[in-house]
Coordinates of C-alpha atoms in Angstrom, one line a residue:
X3 CA -19.3 -32.0 37.1
X4 CA -15.6 -32.6 37.6
X5 CA -15.5 -34.9 34.6
X6 CA -17.2 -32.2 32.4
X7 CA -14.6 -29.7 33.5
X8 CA -11.7 -32.0 32.7
X9 CA -13.2 -32.9 29.3
X10 CA -13.5 -29.3 28.3
X11 CA -10.0 -28.6 29.4
X12 CA -8.6 -31.6 27.5
X13 CA -10.4 -30.6 24.3
X14 CA -9.0 -27.1 24.5
X15 CA -5.6 -28.3 25.3
X16 CA -5.7 -30.8 22.5
X17 CA -6.8 -28.1 20.1
X18 CA -4.0 -25.8 21.0
X19 CA -1.3 -28.5 20.8
X20 CA -2.0 -29.5 17.2
X21 CA 1.1 -29.2 14.9
X22 CA 0.9 -25.9 13.0
X23 CA 3.2 -24.0 10.7
X24 CA 5.4 -21.5 12.5
X25 CA 5.1 -18.2 10.6
X26 CA 8.0 -15.9 11.4
X27 CA 7.7 -12.1 10.9
X28 CA 10.3 -11.9 8.2
X29 CA 8.6 -14.7 6.3
X30 CA 5.2 -13.0 6.5
X31 CA 6.8 -9.8 5.1
X32 CA 8.4 -11.7 2.3
X33 CA 5.1 -13.4 1.3
X34 CA 3.3 -10.0 1.4
X35 CA 5.9 -8.4 -0.9
X36 CA 5.5 -11.3 -3.4
X37 CA 1.8 -11.8 -3.3
X38 CA 0.0 -8.6 -2.1
X39 CA -2.2 -7.2 -4.9
X40 CA -1.8 -3.5 -3.9
X41 CA 2.0 -3.9 -4.2
X42 CA 1.6 -5.7 -7.6
X43 CA -0.7 -2.8 -8.8
X44 CA 1.9 -0.2 -7.7
X45 CA 4.7 -2.2 -9.4
X46 CA 2.7 -2.2 -12.7
X47 CA 1.9 1.5 -12.4
X48 CA 5.6 2.1 -12.0
X49 CA 6.3 0.1 -15.2
X50 CA 3.7 2.2 -17.0
X51 CA 5.5 5.4 -15.9
X52 CA 8.8 3.9 -17.0
X53 CA 7.4 3.0 -20.3
X54 CA 5.9 6.4 -20.9
X55 CA 9.1 8.2 -19.9
X56 CA 10.6 8.5 -23.4
X57 CA 11.8 11.4 -25.7
X58 CA 9.2 10.3 -28.3
X59 CA 6.3 10.6 -25.8
X60 CA 7.6 14.1 -24.9
X61 CA 7.3 15.1 -28.6
X62 CA 11.0 15.5 -29.2
X63 CA 11.3 13.0 -32.1
X64 CA 10.0 13.2 -35.6
X65 CA 7.0 11.3 -37.0
X66 CA 7.6 9.2 -40.1
X67 CA 4.7 7.8 -42.1
X68 CA 4.3 5.8 -45.2
X69 CA 1.3 6.7 -47.3
X70 CA -0.4 5.2 -50.3
X71 CA -3.4 6.7 -52.2
X72 CA -5.0 4.9 -55.1
X73 CA -8.0 6.7 -56.7
X74 CA -10.0 5.3 -59.7
X75 CA -12.9 6.6 -61.6
X76 CA -15.1 5.6 -64.5
X77 CA -17.2 8.3 -66.3
X78 CA -19.1 9.0 -69.5
X79 CA -16.9 12.0 -70.6
X80 CA -17.5 14.8 -73.1
X81 CA -14.7 17.3 -73.9
X82 CA -15.0 20.4 -76.1
X83 CA -11.7 21.6 -77.5
X84 CA -10.7 25.2 -78.1
X85 CA -11.4 24.8 -81.8
X86 CA -14.9 23.6 -81.1
X87 CA -14.2 20.0 -81.6
X88 CA -16.2 17.8 -79.3
X89 CA -14.8 14.4 -78.0
X90 CA -17.0 11.9 -76.3
X91 CA -16.0 8.6 -74.6
X92 CA -18.3 6.4 -72.5
X93 CA -16.8 4.5 -69.5
X94 CA -13.7 6.6 -69.6
X95 CA -11.3 5.2 -66.9
X96 CA -8.9 7.3 -64.8
X97 CA -6.2 6.0 -62.4
X98 CA -4.3 8.1 -59.9
X99 CA -1.7 6.4 -57.7
X100 CA 0.5 8.2 -55.1
X101 CA 2.8 6.6 -52.5
X102 CA 5.8 7.5 -50.6
X103 CA 7.3 8.2 -47.2
X104 CA 7.1 11.5 -45.2
X105 CA 8.7 13.0 -42.2
X106 CA 7.2 15.7 -39.9
X107 CA 9.3 17.1 -37.1
X108 CA 8.6 19.9 -34.6
X109 CA 12.0 21.3 -33.9
X110 CA 10.9 24.2 -31.7
X111 CA 7.8 24.7 -29.5
X112 CA 8.9 27.2 -27.0
X113 CA 10.8 24.5 -25.0
X114 CA 7.6 22.8 -24.2
X115 CA 8.9 19.4 -25.3
X116 CA 11.9 19.6 -22.9
X117 CA 9.6 20.5 -19.9
X118 CA 7.4 17.6 -20.9
X119 CA 10.4 15.3 -21.0
X120 CA 11.4 16.4 -17.4
X121 CA 7.8 15.9 -16.3
X122 CA 7.7 12.3 -17.5
X123 CA 10.9 11.7 -15.5
X124 CA 9.2 13.2 -12.4
X125 CA 6.1 11.0 -13.0
X126 CA 8.4 8.0 -13.0
X127 CA 9.9 9.1 -9.7
X128 CA 6.4 9.6 -8.4
X129 CA 5.7 6.0 -9.4
X130 CA 8.7 4.9 -7.4
X131 CA 7.6 6.9 -4.4
X132 CA 4.1 5.5 -4.6
X133 CA 5.5 1.9 -4.8
X134 CA 7.6 2.6 -1.7
X135 CA 4.6 4.0 0.0
X136 CA 2.5 0.9 -0.9
X137 CA 5.3 -1.4 0.3
X138 CA 5.9 0.4 3.6
X139 CA 2.1 0.7 4.3
X140 CA 1.6 -3.0 3.6
X141 CA 4.6 -4.0 5.7
X142 CA 3.1 -1.9 8.5
X143 CA -0.2 -3.8 8.1
X144 CA 1.7 -7.1 8.3
X145 CA 3.6 -5.9 11.4
X146 CA 0.5 -4.7 13.2
X147 CA -1.6 -7.8 12.4
X148 CA 1.3 -10.1 13.2
X149 CA 1.9 -8.6 16.7
X150 CA -1.8 -8.5 17.3
X151 CA -1.7 -12.2 16.8
X152 CA 1.3 -12.5 19.2
X153 CA -0.5 -10.6 22.0
X154 CA -3.7 -12.6 21.4
X155 CA -1.8 -15.8 21.5
X156 CA -0.3 -14.6 24.8
X157 CA -3.7 -13.9 26.2
X158 CA -4.9 -17.4 25.2
X159 CA -1.9 -18.8 27.1
X160 CA -2.9 -16.7 30.1
X161 CA -6.4 -18.0 29.9
X162 CA -5.0 -21.6 29.6
X163 CA -3.2 -20.9 32.9
X164 CA -6.4 -19.7 34.4
X165 CA -8.1 -22.9 33.3
X166 CA -5.4 -25.1 34.7
X167 CA -5.6 -23.3 38.1
X168 CA -9.5 -23.5 38.1
X169 CA -9.3 -27.1 37.3
X170 CA -6.9 -27.7 40.2
X171 CA -9.3 -25.7 42.4
X172 CA -12.2 -27.9 41.3
X173 CA -10.3 -31.1 42.0
X174 CA -9.3 -29.8 45.5
X175 CA -12.9 -28.8 46.2
X176 CA -14.2 -32.2 45.1
X177 CA -11.7 -33.9 47.3
X178 CA -12.5 -31.8 50.3
X179 CA -16.2 -32.3 49.7
X180 CA -15.7 -36.1 49.5
X181 CA -14.0 -36.2 52.9
X182 CA -16.5 -33.8 54.4
X183 CA -14.3 -30.7 54.8
X184 CA -16.2 -28.6 52.3
X185 CA -19.8 -27.9 51.3
X186 CA -21.3 -28.7 47.9
X187 CA -21.5 -24.9 47.3
X188 CA -17.7 -24.7 47.1
X189 CA -17.7 -27.4 44.4
X190 CA -20.4 -25.6 42.4
X191 CA -18.6 -22.3 42.7
X192 CA -15.4 -23.9 41.5
X193 CA -17.2 -25.4 38.5
X194 CA -18.8 -22.1 37.6
X195 CA -15.4 -20.3 37.7
X196 CA -13.9 -23.0 35.5
X197 CA -16.7 -22.7 33.0
X198 CA -16.3 -18.9 33.0
X199 CA -12.6 -19.3 32.2
X200 CA -13.4 -21.8 29.4
X201 CA -15.9 -19.3 27.9
X202 CA -13.4 -16.5 28.0
X203 CA -10.9 -18.6 26.2
X204 CA -13.4 -19.5 23.5
X205 CA -14.1 -15.8 22.9
X206 CA -10.4 -15.0 22.8
X207 CA -9.8 -17.8 20.4
X208 CA -12.5 -16.4 18.1
X209 CA -10.7 -13.1 18.0
X210 CA -7.4 -14.9 17.3
X211 CA -8.8 -16.9 14.4
X212 CA -10.3 -13.8 12.8
X213 CA -6.9 -12.1 13.1
X214 CA -5.4 -15.1 11.3
X215 CA -7.8 -14.7 8.5
X216 CA -7.0 -11.0 8.2
X217 CA -3.2 -11.7 8.0
X218 CA -3.8 -14.4 5.4
X219 CA -5.8 -11.8 3.4
X220 CA -2.9 -9.3 3.6
X221 CA -0.5 -12.0 2.5
X222 CA -2.9 -12.8 -0.4
X223 CA -2.8 -16.5 0.3
X224 CA -5.4 -19.1 1.1
X225 CA -7.6 -17.7 3.8
X226 CA -7.8 -21.1 5.6
X227 CA -4.1 -21.5 5.9
X228 CA -3.3 -22.4 9.5
X229 CA -0.2 -21.2 11.4
X230 CA 1.1 -20.0 14.7
X231 CA 3.2 -16.9 15.4
X232 CA 6.2 -16.3 17.6
X233 CA 5.6 -15.8 21.4
X234 CA 7.5 -12.6 22.1
X235 CA 7.1 -8.9 21.2
X236 CA 10.6 -7.3 21.1
X237 CA 10.5 -3.5 21.3
X238 CA 13.2 -1.3 19.8
X239 CA 14.1 0.9 22.8
X240 CA 16.9 2.7 20.9
X241 CA 14.6 5.0 18.9
X242 CA 15.6 8.6 19.1
X243 CA 13.2 11.4 18.2
X244 CA 15.8 13.7 16.6
X245 CA 17.0 10.9 14.4
X246 CA 13.5 9.9 13.4
X247 CA 12.6 13.5 12.6
X248 CA 15.6 13.9 10.3
X249 CA 14.9 10.6 8.6
X250 CA 11.2 11.5 8.2
X251 CA 12.1 14.8 6.4
X252 CA 14.3 12.9 4.0
X253 CA 12.5 9.6 3.5
X254 CA 8.8 9.9 4.4
X255 CA 7.1 8.4 1.2
X256 CA 4.1 10.7 1.4
X257 CA 6.2 13.8 1.8
X258 CA 8.5 12.8 -1.0
X259 CA 5.5 12.1 -3.3
X260 CA 4.2 15.6 -2.6
X261 CA 7.6 17.2 -3.3
X262 CA 7.6 15.4 -6.6
X263 CA 4.1 16.6 -7.3
X264 CA 5.3 20.1 -6.7
X265 CA 8.0 19.6 -9.3
X266 CA 5.4 18.3 -11.7
X267 CA 3.2 21.4 -11.2
X268 CA 6.2 23.7 -11.8
X269 CA 7.0 21.9 -15.0
X270 CA 3.4 22.3 -16.1
X271 CA 3.8 26.0 -15.7
X272 CA 6.8 25.9 -18.0
X273 CA 4.7 24.1 -20.6
X274 CA 2.0 26.7 -20.3
X275 CA 4.5 29.6 -20.8
X276 CA 5.7 27.9 -23.9
X277 CA 2.5 29.0 -25.5
X278 CA 3.9 32.5 -25.9
X279 CA 6.6 31.3 -28.3
X280 CA 6.5 30.3 -32.0
X281 CA 6.3 26.7 -33.2
X282 CA 8.5 25.6 -36.0
X283 CA 8.0 22.4 -37.9
X284 CA 9.9 20.8 -40.8
X285 CA 8.5 18.3 -43.2
X286 CA 10.1 16.1 -45.9
X287 CA 9.4 13.1 -47.9
X288 CA 10.0 11.1 -51.0
X289 CA 6.9 10.4 -53.2
X290 CA 5.9 8.5 -56.3
X291 CA 3.0 9.5 -58.5
X292 CA 1.3 7.8 -61.5
X293 CA -1.9 8.7 -63.3
X294 CA -3.7 7.3 -66.4
X295 CA -6.6 8.8 -68.3
X296 CA -8.7 7.3 -71.2
X297 CA -9.4 10.7 -72.6
X298 CA -7.4 13.9 -72.8
X299 CA -4.1 15.3 -74.1
X300 CA -2.1 13.3 -71.6
X301 CA -3.2 9.8 -71.1
X302 CA -0.4 8.7 -68.8
X303 CA 2.1 10.5 -66.5
X304 CA 4.4 9.5 -63.6
X305 CA 6.9 11.2 -61.3
X306 CA 9.0 10.8 -58.2
X307 CA 11.2 12.9 -56.0
X308 CA 11.7 14.8 -52.8
X309 CA 9.3 17.2 -51.2
X310 CA 10.4 19.4 -48.2
X311 CA 9.3 22.5 -46.5
X312 CA 9.1 24.4 -43.2
X313 CA 6.1 25.7 -41.3
X314 CA 6.2 28.3 -38.6
X315 CA 3.4 29.8 -36.5
X316 CA 3.6 32.7 -34.0
X317 CA 0.8 33.2 -31.5
X318 CA -0.4 36.8 -31.5
X319 CA -3.8 36.8 -29.7
X320 CA -5.8 34.0 -28.2
X321 CA -8.6 35.8 -26.4
X322 CA -6.4 36.4 -23.3
X323 CA -6.4 32.6 -22.7
X324 CA -2.6 32.5 -22.5
X325 CA -2.6 35.0 -19.6
X326 CA -5.4 33.1 -17.9
X327 CA -3.6 29.7 -18.3
X328 CA -0.4 31.1 -16.8
X329 CA -2.2 32.7 -13.9
X330 CA -4.0 29.4 -13.1
X331 CA -0.7 27.5 -13.4
X332 CA 1.1 29.9 -11.0
X333 CA -1.7 29.5 -8.4
X334 CA -1.4 25.7 -8.7
X335 CA 2.4 26.1 -7.9
X336 CA 1.5 28.2 -4.8
X337 CA -1.0 25.6 -3.7
X338 CA 1.6 22.8 -4.1
X339 CA 4.0 24.8 -1.9
X340 CA 1.2 25.2 0.7
X341 CA 0.5 21.5 0.7
X342 CA 4.1 20.6 1.2
X343 CA 4.4 23.0 4.2
X344 CA 1.1 21.7 5.6
X345 CA 2.3 18.1 5.2
X346 CA 5.6 18.8 6.9
X347 CA 3.8 20.3 10.0
X348 CA 1.4 17.3 10.0
X349 CA 4.3 14.9 9.8
X350 CA 6.1 16.5 12.7
X351 CA 3.0 16.5 14.7
X352 CA 2.3 12.8 14.0
X353 CA 5.9 11.9 14.8
X354 CA 5.9 13.9 18.1
X355 CA 2.6 12.3 19.3
X356 CA 3.6 8.8 18.3
X357 CA 7.0 9.2 20.1
X358 CA 5.3 10.5 23.2
X359 CA 2.9 7.6 23.3
X360 CA 5.8 5.2 22.5
X361 CA 7.7 6.4 25.6
X362 CA 4.6 6.3 27.8
X363 CA 3.7 2.7 26.8
X364 CA 7.3 1.6 27.1
X365 CA 7.3 2.8 30.8
X366 CA 3.9 1.2 31.2
X367 CA 5.2 -2.1 29.9
X368 CA 7.9 -2.2 32.4
X369 CA 5.4 -1.4 35.2
X370 CA 3.1 -4.2 34.1
X371 CA 6.0 -6.6 33.8
X372 CA 6.9 -6.0 37.5
X373 CA 3.2 -6.2 38.4
X374 CA 3.0 -9.6 36.7
X375 CA 5.8 -10.9 38.8
X376 CA 4.2 -9.6 42.0
X377 CA 0.8 -11.1 41.0
X378 CA 2.5 -14.5 40.4
X379 CA 4.1 -14.5 43.8
X380 CA 0.8 -13.6 45.4
X381 CA -1.0 -16.4 43.5
X382 CA 1.6 -19.0 44.6
X383 CA 1.2 -18.0 48.2
X384 CA -2.5 -17.9 48.0
X385 CA -2.6 -21.3 46.2
X386 CA -0.5 -22.9 49.0
X387 CA -2.8 -21.4 51.7
X388 CA -5.8 -22.6 49.8
X389 CA -4.6 -26.2 49.7
X390 CA -4.3 -26.2 53.5
X391 CA -7.6 -24.5 53.9
X392 CA -6.4 -21.2 55.5
X393 CA -8.1 -18.9 53.0
X394 CA -11.5 -18.8 51.4
X395 CA -12.3 -19.8 47.7
X396 CA -13.2 -16.1 47.0
X397 CA -9.7 -14.9 48.0
X398 CA -8.2 -17.7 45.9
X399 CA -10.3 -16.7 42.9
X400 CA -9.3 -13.0 43.4
X401 CA -5.6 -13.9 43.4
X402 CA -6.1 -16.0 40.3
X403 CA -8.0 -13.3 38.4
X404 CA -5.4 -10.7 39.4
X405 CA -2.6 -12.8 38.0
X406 CA -4.5 -13.4 34.7
X407 CA -5.4 -9.8 34.3
X408 CA -1.8 -8.8 35.0
X409 CA -0.7 -11.1 32.2
X410 CA -3.3 -9.6 29.8
X411 CA -2.4 -6.0 30.7
X412 CA 1.3 -6.7 30.2
X413 CA 0.6 -8.2 26.8
X414 CA -1.5 -5.3 25.8
X415 CA 1.1 -2.8 27.0
X416 CA 3.8 -4.5 24.9
X417 CA 1.5 -4.6 21.9
X418 CA 0.6 -0.9 22.1
X419 CA 4.3 0.0 22.5
X420 CA 5.0 -2.1 19.4
X421 CA 2.3 -0.4 17.4
X422 CA 3.8 3.1 18.2
X423 CA 7.2 1.8 17.2
X424 CA 5.8 0.6 13.9
X425 CA 4.1 3.9 13.4
X426 CA 7.3 5.8 14.1
X427 CA 9.3 3.7 11.6
X428 CA 6.6 3.9 9.0
X429 CA 6.5 7.8 9.3
X430 CA 10.3 7.8 9.0
X431 CA 10.4 5.6 6.0
X432 CA 12.6 2.9 7.6
X433 CA 10.1 0.2 8.3
X434 CA 10.9 -3.2 6.7
X435 CA 13.6 -5.8 6.3

């Protein structure tokens, strides 16, 4: 039984001591920014918005087209002249060729083109805000998953400590049984507790490996890539609610995106109102024409020269659609204002709750840290007494479990505090390197 326990312990110890890549947090963030597909998609969407933000796309520039028309016909033709003379020609061929270059330019459309130009710029800024949101959200995912791995790694170490202690207890029980100072039952109980600790570590290791797979997925790299993370969770205790609130109002990506959406809706209203004004277009061109006919007074003609003109249209009545469109656009502006106010309140609420939980867990972390120190002192004293046989195995096991549980609670408290710190920085738009 003792050999089995030692074998299990050595296998687990050997597994945990294999050389692995140390993945630092800043390296994980860098990899995510370079590889993550959501960020790549957001970058491409921004490039699309930048490409679309042009004066031509807003309708401010003229359209220039080159045209060519070549028509041919072949008929059996009969012509009756004014004096009654009749002329007939079979397979009479006619050619008509026209080619040239033309310009069409809308020079006034009720200022719609200028509102459209501003709207394209706003859409570009929205793309920038959405890219920032994608980056901050993904960095938040990296942070949360990374520190989840840190606390799980800490829990594995706590269970490693439990296995070491249980193995020592089993050795002591075996020795005492050999010299006749302990019953076989004490050895069996020690073996059961050791196996229980090994089982707990295997379960924890399964959670740890799954979290590794999740982080590799976020980093968009080979899922099987093995690594270890840093051992400590450093919490930023300098966070101030007033400062975070000010930053959130200025930098929160979701709020900024909604403000830009409000601008977009207002510009849409301007475009709708442009429907009340006239539209003026100018056109110009230089054309060449040539025609040939097998029968007729003129068998061949050609010409070239400028053509130009102006076209104006004034809306008079459109079935009250103009009034309806303006009314709908104004209601959309009101709704956009409502959404901004709603989002501001929601942001303040999320920030306040996250900060409250951050402070509570920060205090809890300090309490659990002190509790860990006390539990360690208690274990050391209990272990010394156990070796000289002044306490029972149950009391020793209780002290051992208390220490391991204290380590786990402390690790969890640190992790929860870090999660709220990440949430606060993400809401404030300051998360990242």
